[in-house]
Coordinates of C-alpha atoms and ligand atoms in Angstrom, one line a residue:
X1 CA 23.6 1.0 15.1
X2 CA 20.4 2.0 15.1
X3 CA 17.4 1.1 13.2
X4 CA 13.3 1.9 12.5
X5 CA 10.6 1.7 10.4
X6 CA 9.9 4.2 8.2
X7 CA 6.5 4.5 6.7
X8 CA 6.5 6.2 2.9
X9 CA 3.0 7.6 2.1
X10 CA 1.4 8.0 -1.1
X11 CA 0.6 11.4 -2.2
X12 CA -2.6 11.1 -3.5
X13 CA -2.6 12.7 -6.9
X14 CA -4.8 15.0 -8.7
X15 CA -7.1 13.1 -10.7
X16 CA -8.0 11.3 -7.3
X17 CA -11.6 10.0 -8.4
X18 CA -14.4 7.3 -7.9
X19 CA -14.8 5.0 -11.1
X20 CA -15.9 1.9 -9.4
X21 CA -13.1 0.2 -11.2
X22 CA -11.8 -2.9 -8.1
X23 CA -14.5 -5.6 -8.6
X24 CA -13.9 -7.7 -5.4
X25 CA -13.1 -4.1 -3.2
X26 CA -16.5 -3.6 -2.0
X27 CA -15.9 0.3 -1.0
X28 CA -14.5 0.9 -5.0
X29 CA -18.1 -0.8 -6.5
X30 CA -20.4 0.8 -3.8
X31 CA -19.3 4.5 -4.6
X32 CA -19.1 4.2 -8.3
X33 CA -20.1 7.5 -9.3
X34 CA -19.2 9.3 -6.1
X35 CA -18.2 13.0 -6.9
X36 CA -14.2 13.0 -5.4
X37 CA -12.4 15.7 -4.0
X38 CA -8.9 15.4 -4.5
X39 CA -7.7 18.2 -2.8
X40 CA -9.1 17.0 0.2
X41 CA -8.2 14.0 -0.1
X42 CA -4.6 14.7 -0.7
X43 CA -4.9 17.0 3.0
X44 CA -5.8 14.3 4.3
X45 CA -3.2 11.7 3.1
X46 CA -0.7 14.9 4.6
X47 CA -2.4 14.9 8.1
X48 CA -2.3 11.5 8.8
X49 CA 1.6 11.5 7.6
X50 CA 2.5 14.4 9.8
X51 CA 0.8 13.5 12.6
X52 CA 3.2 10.1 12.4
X53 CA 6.3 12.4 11.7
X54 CA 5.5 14.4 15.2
X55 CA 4.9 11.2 16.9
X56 CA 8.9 10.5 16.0
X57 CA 8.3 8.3 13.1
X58 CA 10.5 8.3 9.6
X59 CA 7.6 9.7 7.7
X60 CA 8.4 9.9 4.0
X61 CA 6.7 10.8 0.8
X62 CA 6.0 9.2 -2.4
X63 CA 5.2 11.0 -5.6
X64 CA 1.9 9.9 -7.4
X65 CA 1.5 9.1 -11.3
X66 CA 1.1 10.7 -14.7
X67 CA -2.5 10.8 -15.4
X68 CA -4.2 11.0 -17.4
X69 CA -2.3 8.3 -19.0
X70 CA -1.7 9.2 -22.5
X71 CA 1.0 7.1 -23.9
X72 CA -1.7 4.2 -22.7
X73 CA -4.6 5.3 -24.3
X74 CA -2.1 6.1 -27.2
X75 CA -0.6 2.2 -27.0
X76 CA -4.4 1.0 -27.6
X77 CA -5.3 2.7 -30.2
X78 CA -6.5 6.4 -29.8
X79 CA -4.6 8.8 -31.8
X80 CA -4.4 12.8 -32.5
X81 CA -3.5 15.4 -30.4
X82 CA -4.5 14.9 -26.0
X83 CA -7.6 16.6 -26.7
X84 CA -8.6 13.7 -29.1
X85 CA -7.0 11.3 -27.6
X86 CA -9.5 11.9 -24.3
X87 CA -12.1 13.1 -26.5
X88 CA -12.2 9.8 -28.4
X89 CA -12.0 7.3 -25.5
X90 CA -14.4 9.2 -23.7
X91 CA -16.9 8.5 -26.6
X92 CA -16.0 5.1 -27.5
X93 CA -14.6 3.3 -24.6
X94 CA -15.2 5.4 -21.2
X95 CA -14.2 2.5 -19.2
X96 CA -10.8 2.2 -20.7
X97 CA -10.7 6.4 -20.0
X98 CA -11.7 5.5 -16.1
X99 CA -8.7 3.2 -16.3
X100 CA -6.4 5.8 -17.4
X101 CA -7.5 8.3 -14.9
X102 CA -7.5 6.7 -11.5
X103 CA -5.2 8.2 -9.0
X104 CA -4.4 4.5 -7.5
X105 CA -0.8 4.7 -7.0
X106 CA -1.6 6.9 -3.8
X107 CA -2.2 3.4 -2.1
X108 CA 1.6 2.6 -1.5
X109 CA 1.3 -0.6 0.2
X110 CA 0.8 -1.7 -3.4
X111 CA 3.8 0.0 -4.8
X112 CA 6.3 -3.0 -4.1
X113 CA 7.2 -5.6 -1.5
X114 CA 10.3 -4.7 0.5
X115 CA 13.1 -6.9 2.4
X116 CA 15.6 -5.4 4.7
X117 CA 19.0 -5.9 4.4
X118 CA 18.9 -7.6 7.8
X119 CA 16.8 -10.3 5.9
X120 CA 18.7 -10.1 3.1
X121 CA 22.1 -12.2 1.8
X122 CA 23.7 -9.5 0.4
X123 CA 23.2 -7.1 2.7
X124 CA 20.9 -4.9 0.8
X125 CA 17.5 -3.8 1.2
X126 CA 15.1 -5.1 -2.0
X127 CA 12.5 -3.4 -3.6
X128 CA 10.4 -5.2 -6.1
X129 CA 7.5 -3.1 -7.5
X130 CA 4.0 -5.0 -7.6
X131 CA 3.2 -5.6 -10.9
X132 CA -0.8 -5.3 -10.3
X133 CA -2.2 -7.8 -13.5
X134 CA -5.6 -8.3 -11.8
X135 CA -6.9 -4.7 -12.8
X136 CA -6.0 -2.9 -15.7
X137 CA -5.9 0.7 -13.8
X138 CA -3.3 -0.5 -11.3
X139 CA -1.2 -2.8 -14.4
X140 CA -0.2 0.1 -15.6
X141 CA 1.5 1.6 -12.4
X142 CA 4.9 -0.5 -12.2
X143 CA 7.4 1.5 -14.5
X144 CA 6.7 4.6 -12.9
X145 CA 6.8 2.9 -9.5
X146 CA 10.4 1.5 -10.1
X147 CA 11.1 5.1 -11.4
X148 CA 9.8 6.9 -8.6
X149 CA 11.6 4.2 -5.7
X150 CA 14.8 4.1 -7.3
X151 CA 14.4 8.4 -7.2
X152 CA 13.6 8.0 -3.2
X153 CA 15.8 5.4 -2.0
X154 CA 18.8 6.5 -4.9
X155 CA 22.0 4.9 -3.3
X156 CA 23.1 1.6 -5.3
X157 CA 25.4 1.1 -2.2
X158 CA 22.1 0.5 0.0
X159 CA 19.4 -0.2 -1.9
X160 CA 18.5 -3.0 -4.7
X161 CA 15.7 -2.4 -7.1
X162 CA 14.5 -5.1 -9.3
X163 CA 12.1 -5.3 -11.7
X164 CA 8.3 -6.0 -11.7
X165 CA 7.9 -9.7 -12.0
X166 CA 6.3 -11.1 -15.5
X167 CA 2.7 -9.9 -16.3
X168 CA 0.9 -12.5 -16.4
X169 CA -1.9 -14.0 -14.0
X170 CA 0.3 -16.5 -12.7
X171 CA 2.6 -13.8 -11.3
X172 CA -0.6 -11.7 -9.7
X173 CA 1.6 -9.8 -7.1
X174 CA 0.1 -6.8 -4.9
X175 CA 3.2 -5.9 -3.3
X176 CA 3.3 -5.1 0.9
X177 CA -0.7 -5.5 1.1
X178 CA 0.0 -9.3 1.0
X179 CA 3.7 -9.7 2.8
X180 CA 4.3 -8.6 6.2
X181 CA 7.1 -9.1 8.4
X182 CA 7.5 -10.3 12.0
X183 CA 10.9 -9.5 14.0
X184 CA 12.6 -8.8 17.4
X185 CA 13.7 -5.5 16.6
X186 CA 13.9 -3.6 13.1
X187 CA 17.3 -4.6 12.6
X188 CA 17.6 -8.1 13.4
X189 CA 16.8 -10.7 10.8
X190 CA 12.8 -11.1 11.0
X191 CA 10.8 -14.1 9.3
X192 CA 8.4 -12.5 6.4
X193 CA 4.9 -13.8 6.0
X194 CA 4.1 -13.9 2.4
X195 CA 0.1 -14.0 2.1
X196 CA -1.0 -15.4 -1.1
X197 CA -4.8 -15.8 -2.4
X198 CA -4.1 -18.6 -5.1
X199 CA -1.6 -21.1 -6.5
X200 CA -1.9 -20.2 -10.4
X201 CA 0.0 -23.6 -11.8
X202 CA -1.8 -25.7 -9.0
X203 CA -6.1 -26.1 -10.2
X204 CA -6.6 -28.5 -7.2
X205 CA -5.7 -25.7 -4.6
X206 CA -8.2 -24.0 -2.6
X207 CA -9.4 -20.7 -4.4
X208 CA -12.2 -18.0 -3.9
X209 CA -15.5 -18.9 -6.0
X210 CA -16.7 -15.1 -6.5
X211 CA -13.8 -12.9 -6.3
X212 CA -10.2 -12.5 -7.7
X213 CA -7.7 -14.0 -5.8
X214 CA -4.8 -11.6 -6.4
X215 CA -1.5 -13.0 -4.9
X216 CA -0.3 -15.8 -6.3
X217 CA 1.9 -18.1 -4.1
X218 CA 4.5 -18.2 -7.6
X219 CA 5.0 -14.6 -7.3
X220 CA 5.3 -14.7 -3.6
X221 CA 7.9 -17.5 -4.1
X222 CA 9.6 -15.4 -6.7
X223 CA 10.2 -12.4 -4.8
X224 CA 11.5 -14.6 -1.9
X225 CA 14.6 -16.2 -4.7
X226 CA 15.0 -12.1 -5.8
X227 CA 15.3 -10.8 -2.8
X228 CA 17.5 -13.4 -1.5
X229 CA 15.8 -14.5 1.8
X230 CA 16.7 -17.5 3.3
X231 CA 13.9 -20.6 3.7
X232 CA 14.4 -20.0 7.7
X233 CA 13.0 -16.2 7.4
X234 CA 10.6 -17.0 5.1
X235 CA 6.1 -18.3 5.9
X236 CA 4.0 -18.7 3.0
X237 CA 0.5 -18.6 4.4
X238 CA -2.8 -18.9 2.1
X239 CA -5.3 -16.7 2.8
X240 CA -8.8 -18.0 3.1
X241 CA -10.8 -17.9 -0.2
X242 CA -14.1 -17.8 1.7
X243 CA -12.9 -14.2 3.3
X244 CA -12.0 -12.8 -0.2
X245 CA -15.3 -13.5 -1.5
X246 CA -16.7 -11.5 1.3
X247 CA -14.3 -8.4 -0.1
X248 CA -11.5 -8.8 1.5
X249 CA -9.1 -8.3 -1.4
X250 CA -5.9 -7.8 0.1
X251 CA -4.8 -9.7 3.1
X252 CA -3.8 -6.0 4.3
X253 CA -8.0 -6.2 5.0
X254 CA -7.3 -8.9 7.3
X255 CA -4.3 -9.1 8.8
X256 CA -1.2 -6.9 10.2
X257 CA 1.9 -7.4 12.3
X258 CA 4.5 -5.3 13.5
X259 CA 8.1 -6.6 15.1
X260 CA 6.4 -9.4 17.4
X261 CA 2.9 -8.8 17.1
X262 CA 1.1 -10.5 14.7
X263 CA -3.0 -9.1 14.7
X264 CA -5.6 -10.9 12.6
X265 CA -9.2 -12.2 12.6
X266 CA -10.1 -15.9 13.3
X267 CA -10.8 -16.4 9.6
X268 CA -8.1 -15.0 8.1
X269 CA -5.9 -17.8 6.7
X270 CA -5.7 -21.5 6.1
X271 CA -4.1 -23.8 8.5
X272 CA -3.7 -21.0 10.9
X273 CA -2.6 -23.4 13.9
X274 CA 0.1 -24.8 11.6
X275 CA 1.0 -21.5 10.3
X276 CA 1.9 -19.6 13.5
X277 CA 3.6 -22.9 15.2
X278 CA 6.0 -22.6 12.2
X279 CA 6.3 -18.5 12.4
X280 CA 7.5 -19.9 16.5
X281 CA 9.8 -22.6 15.1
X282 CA 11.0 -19.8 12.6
X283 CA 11.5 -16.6 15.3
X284 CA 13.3 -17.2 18.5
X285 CA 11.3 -14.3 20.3
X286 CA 8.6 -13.7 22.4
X287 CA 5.4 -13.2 20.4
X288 CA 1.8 -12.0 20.4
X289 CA -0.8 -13.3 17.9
X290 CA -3.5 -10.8 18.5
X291 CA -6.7 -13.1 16.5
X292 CA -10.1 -11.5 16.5
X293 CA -13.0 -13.7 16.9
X294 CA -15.8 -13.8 15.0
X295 CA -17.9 -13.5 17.4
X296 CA -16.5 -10.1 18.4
X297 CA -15.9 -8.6 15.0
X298 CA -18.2 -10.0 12.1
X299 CA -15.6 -10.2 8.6
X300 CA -18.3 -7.5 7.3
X301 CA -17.7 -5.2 10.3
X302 CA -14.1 -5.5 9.8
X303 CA -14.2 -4.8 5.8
X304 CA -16.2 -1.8 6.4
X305 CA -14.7 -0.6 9.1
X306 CA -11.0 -1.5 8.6
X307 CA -9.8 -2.3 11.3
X308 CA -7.2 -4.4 10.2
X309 CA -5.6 -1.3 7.8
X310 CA -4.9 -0.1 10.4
X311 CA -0.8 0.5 11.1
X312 CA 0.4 -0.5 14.5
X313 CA 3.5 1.4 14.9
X314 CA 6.3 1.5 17.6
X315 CA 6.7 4.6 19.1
X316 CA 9.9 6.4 20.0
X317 CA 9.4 5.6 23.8
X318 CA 9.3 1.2 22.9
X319 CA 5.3 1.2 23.0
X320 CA 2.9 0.3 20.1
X321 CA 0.3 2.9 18.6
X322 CA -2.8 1.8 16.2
X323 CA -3.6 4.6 13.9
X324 CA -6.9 3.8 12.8
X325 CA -9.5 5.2 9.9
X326 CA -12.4 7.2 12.5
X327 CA -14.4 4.6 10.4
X328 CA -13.4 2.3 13.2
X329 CA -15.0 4.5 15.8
X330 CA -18.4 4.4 13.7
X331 CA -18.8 0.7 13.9
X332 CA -20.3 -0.3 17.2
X333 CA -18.3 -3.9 17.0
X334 CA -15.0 -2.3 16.2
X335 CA -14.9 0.4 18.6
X336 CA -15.9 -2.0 21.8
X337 CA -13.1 -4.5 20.5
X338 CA -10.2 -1.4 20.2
X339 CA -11.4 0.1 23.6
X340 CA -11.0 -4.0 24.9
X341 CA -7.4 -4.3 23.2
X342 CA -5.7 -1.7 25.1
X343 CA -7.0 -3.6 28.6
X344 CA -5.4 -6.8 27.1
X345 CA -1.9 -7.3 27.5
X346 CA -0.2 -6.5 24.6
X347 CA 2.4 -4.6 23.5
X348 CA -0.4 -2.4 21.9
X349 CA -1.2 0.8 24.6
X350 CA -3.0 3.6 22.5
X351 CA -5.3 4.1 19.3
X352 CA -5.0 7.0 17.5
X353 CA -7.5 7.7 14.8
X354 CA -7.4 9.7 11.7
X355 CA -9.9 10.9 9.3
X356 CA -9.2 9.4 5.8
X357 CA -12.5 9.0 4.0
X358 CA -11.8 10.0 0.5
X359 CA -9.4 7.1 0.0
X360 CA -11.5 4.9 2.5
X361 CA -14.3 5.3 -0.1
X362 CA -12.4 3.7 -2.7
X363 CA -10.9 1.0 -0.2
X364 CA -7.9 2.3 0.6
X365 CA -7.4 2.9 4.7
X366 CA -4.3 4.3 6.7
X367 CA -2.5 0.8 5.7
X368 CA -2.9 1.2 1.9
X369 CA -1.3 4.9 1.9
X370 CA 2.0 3.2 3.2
X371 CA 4.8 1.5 2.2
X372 CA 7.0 0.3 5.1
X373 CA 10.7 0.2 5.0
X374 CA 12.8 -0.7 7.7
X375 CA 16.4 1.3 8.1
X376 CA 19.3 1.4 10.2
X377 CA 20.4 4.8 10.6
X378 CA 22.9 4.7 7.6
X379 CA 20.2 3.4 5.3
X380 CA 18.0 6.4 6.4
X381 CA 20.7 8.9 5.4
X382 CA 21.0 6.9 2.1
X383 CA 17.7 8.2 1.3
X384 CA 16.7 11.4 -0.9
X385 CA 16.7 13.4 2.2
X386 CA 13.9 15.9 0.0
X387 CA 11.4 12.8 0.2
X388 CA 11.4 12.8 4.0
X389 CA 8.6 15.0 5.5
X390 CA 9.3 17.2 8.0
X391 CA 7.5 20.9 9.0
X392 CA 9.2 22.8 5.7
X393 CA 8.0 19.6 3.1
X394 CA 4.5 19.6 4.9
X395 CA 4.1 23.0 4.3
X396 CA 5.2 22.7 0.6
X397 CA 3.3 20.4 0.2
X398 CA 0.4 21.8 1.3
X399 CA 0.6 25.0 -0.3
X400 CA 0.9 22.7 -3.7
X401 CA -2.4 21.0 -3.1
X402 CA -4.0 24.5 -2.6
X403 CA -2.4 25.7 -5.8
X404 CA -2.9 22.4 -8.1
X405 CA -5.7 20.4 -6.9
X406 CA -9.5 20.5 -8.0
X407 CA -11.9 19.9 -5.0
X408 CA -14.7 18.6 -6.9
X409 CA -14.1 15.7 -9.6
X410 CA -16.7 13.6 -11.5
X411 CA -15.7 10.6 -13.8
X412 CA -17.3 12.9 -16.5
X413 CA -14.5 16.0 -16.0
X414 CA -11.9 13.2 -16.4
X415 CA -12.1 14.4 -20.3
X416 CA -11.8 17.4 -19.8
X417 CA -8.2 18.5 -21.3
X418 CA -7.6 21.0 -19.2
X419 CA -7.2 18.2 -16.3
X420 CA -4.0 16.9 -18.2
X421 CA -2.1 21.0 -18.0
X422 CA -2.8 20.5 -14.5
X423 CA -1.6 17.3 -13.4
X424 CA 1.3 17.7 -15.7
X425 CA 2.2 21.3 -14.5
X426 CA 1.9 20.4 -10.6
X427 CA 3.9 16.8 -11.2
X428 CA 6.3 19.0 -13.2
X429 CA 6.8 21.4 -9.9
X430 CA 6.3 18.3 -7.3
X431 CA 9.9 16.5 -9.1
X432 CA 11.7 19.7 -8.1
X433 CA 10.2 19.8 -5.0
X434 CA 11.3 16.5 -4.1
X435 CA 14.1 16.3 -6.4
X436 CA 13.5 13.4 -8.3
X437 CA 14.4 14.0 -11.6
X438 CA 12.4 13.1 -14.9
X439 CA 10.3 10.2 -13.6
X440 CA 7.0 10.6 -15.3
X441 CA 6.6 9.9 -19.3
X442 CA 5.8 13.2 -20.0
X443 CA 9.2 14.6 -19.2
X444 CA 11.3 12.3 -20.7
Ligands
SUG8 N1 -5.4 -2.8 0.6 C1 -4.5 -2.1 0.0 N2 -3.3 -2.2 0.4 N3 -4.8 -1.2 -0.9 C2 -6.1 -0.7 -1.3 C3 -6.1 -0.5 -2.8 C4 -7.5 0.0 -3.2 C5 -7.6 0.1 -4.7 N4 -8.8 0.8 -5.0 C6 -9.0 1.2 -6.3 O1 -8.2 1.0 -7.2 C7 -10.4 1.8 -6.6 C8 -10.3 2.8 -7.8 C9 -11.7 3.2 -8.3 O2 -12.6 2.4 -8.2 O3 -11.8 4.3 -8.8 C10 -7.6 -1.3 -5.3 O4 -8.6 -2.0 -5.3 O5 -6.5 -1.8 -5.7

């Protein structure tokens, strides 16, 4: 049978905006303020999908959230019809409005963590949604999540969803941006790195001094027991503390693999040595670790730059692709180190790069706007085949951004009642489109 990895994108939504609301995300704090443009952004969340689904990829799409969120603002306190409701939060507590507004569930990595059923016991492939306690914004994405994945991938036979795991801090869990998953080929049980920042019940443990740490090795452990991996397929690595408090809040920042390659910086985890000699003892296959000196690319260059967000991909013909933020061919360091990769030898042969700046400037690069799911071919067919982009859904999609989107938004319009008619009306069209059914709070 045959078997890939598909990459489902996030479809950036209409309130796209920059409220500075990720303390420890450098980009999010530094363009506070920033006028957005969601419609561009959206474009060019589309582009960078397509261009994967001409490459031969299983390109898919998933849908963005309700907001404004009402029934939130409602839940805390503000009352009336929507018009008060905004007007009142935008008057009394803007920040808690902000929170309400943000378009973050276009950064899909953080949508869930996800096991294929080659890892699996049972057999299935296991979707836990993140449930995002560090930051109130993102805390309040996990219903929908689990609404919209169980719409996508809506074949009990194939696929298990579970539920977020309990909100609290000690159960901080950011979804794919801090597991990854090392294999021979897509289909064959792999060994999954889970990447944590903290241990919660442990205060002797190494932790970051400045910024959140927002992994916890208890909900890494605890998606392990749900999704029924075995000991054998399973790494725990800690990432460095020092790193995070230079802004790298998501070991997605830092580190990515793909089947055996394994690409990181020299100071992206703890006990590295003993780390990748048990990832060996763990994978009977040949394997590259790809780490990045220092000395080569500074942990600032690589946070601005992002050149570990990047997605290495296999290509139809068996060779590896980097698709890379053009933010990696702005940074002197970075560029000279890609151009040197490609003479190394390593399964990696090309870099392709894409222009994503509007997410980029809230800290989100081409890694954040996926969520990677490996299929066999019977799994892929399992899948809500209107959620799979090909030439018709891009151009549907497209034409829906031109018809819905703003291309100029302020944290001030994010008030503006008009802004909830909109999102509602093109969310409304978008779950016929992709045939999802009544997934957001409004319709149900
Ligand atoms: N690395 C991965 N996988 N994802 C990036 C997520 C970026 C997101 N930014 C934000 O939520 C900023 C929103 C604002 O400031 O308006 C975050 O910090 O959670």
């Amino acid at each position: 049978m045959k078997h890939f990895e598909a990459n489902f994108d996030g479809l950036v939504g209409p309130t796209h905006n920059y409220a500075g609301l990720s303390f420890g995300n450098v980009a999010s704090l530094n363009n506070a303020a920033l006028v957005s443009n969601p419609k561009a952004a959206a474009k060019q969340g589309l582009q960078k999908a397509k261009a994967l689904a001409d490459l031969g990829m299983i390109q898919g799409m998933l849908a963005p959230q309700e907001r404004p969120d009402l029934n939130t603002l409602r839940r805390i306190g503000f009352s009336g019809s929507n018009t008060q409701v905004l007007q009142q939060a935008a008057k009394t507590a803007p920040a808690l409005l902000n929170a309400c507004c943000s378009a973050s569930s276009m950064w899909t990595a953080n949508a869930a963590t996800v096991s294929p059923s080659a890892d699996t016991r049972d057999g299935k492939l296991h979707f836990t949604p993140a449930n995002l306690v560090d930051k109130l914004h993102r805390s309040i994405e996990p219903v929908t999540t689990g609404r919209i994945l169980t719409a996508t991938f809506n074949d009990p036979h194939y696929f298990h969803h579970h539920n977020h795991l309990p909100e609290h801090n000690s159960f901080g869990d950011e979804g794919a941006a801090n597991h990854t998953r090392l294999c021979q080929e897509y289909g064959h049980a792999g060994v999954e790195l889970f990447v944590y920042g903290q241990e919660a019940t442990n205060p002797n443990a190494p932790r970051p001094q400045k910024y959140p740490a927002r992994q916890t090795l208890e909900a890494s452990m605890a998606i392990a027991r749900l999704h029924q991996l075995e000991e054998d397929n399973c790494v725990f690595i800690q990432q460095n503390p020092d790193v995070i408090d230079q802004g790298v809040f998501h070991n997605d920042v830092i580190a990515v693999g793909n089947q055996n390659v394994l690409f990181y910086h020299e100071q992206a985890f703890l006990n590295t040595q003993a780390k990748l000699d048990e990832i060996r003892r763990k994978l009977d296959t040949e394997l590259f670790f790809i780490e990045v000196p220092t000395a080569k690319v500074a942990i600032n260059d690589a946070v601005k730059s992002y050149l570990f967000n990047t997605q290495i991909i296999t290509l139809p013909s068996g060779e590896m692709a980097i698709i890379a933020p053009t933010d990696c061919q702005e940074n002197p360091a970075v560029y000279a180190y890609l151009n040197e990769l490609l003479t190394l030898n390593t399964p990696i042969k090309q870099v392709l790069y894409f222009d994503v700046k509007q997410s980029m400037q809230n800290g989100g690069g081409p890694a954040c706007l996926r969520l990677r799911v490996a299929m066999n071919e019977r799994e892929v067919a399992a899948v809500n085949q209107h959620t799979l982009l090909n030439d018709a859904l891009f151009a549907r999609l497209n034409a829906w951004v031109d018809k819905h989107y703003r291309d100029r938004l302020s944290t001030q319009d994010l008030a503006d009642p008009q802004l909830v008619i909109e999102s509602r009306t093109a969310l409304d069209e978008l779950t016929q489109i992709m045939k999802l059914g009544s997934v957001y709070p409004f319709q149900r």
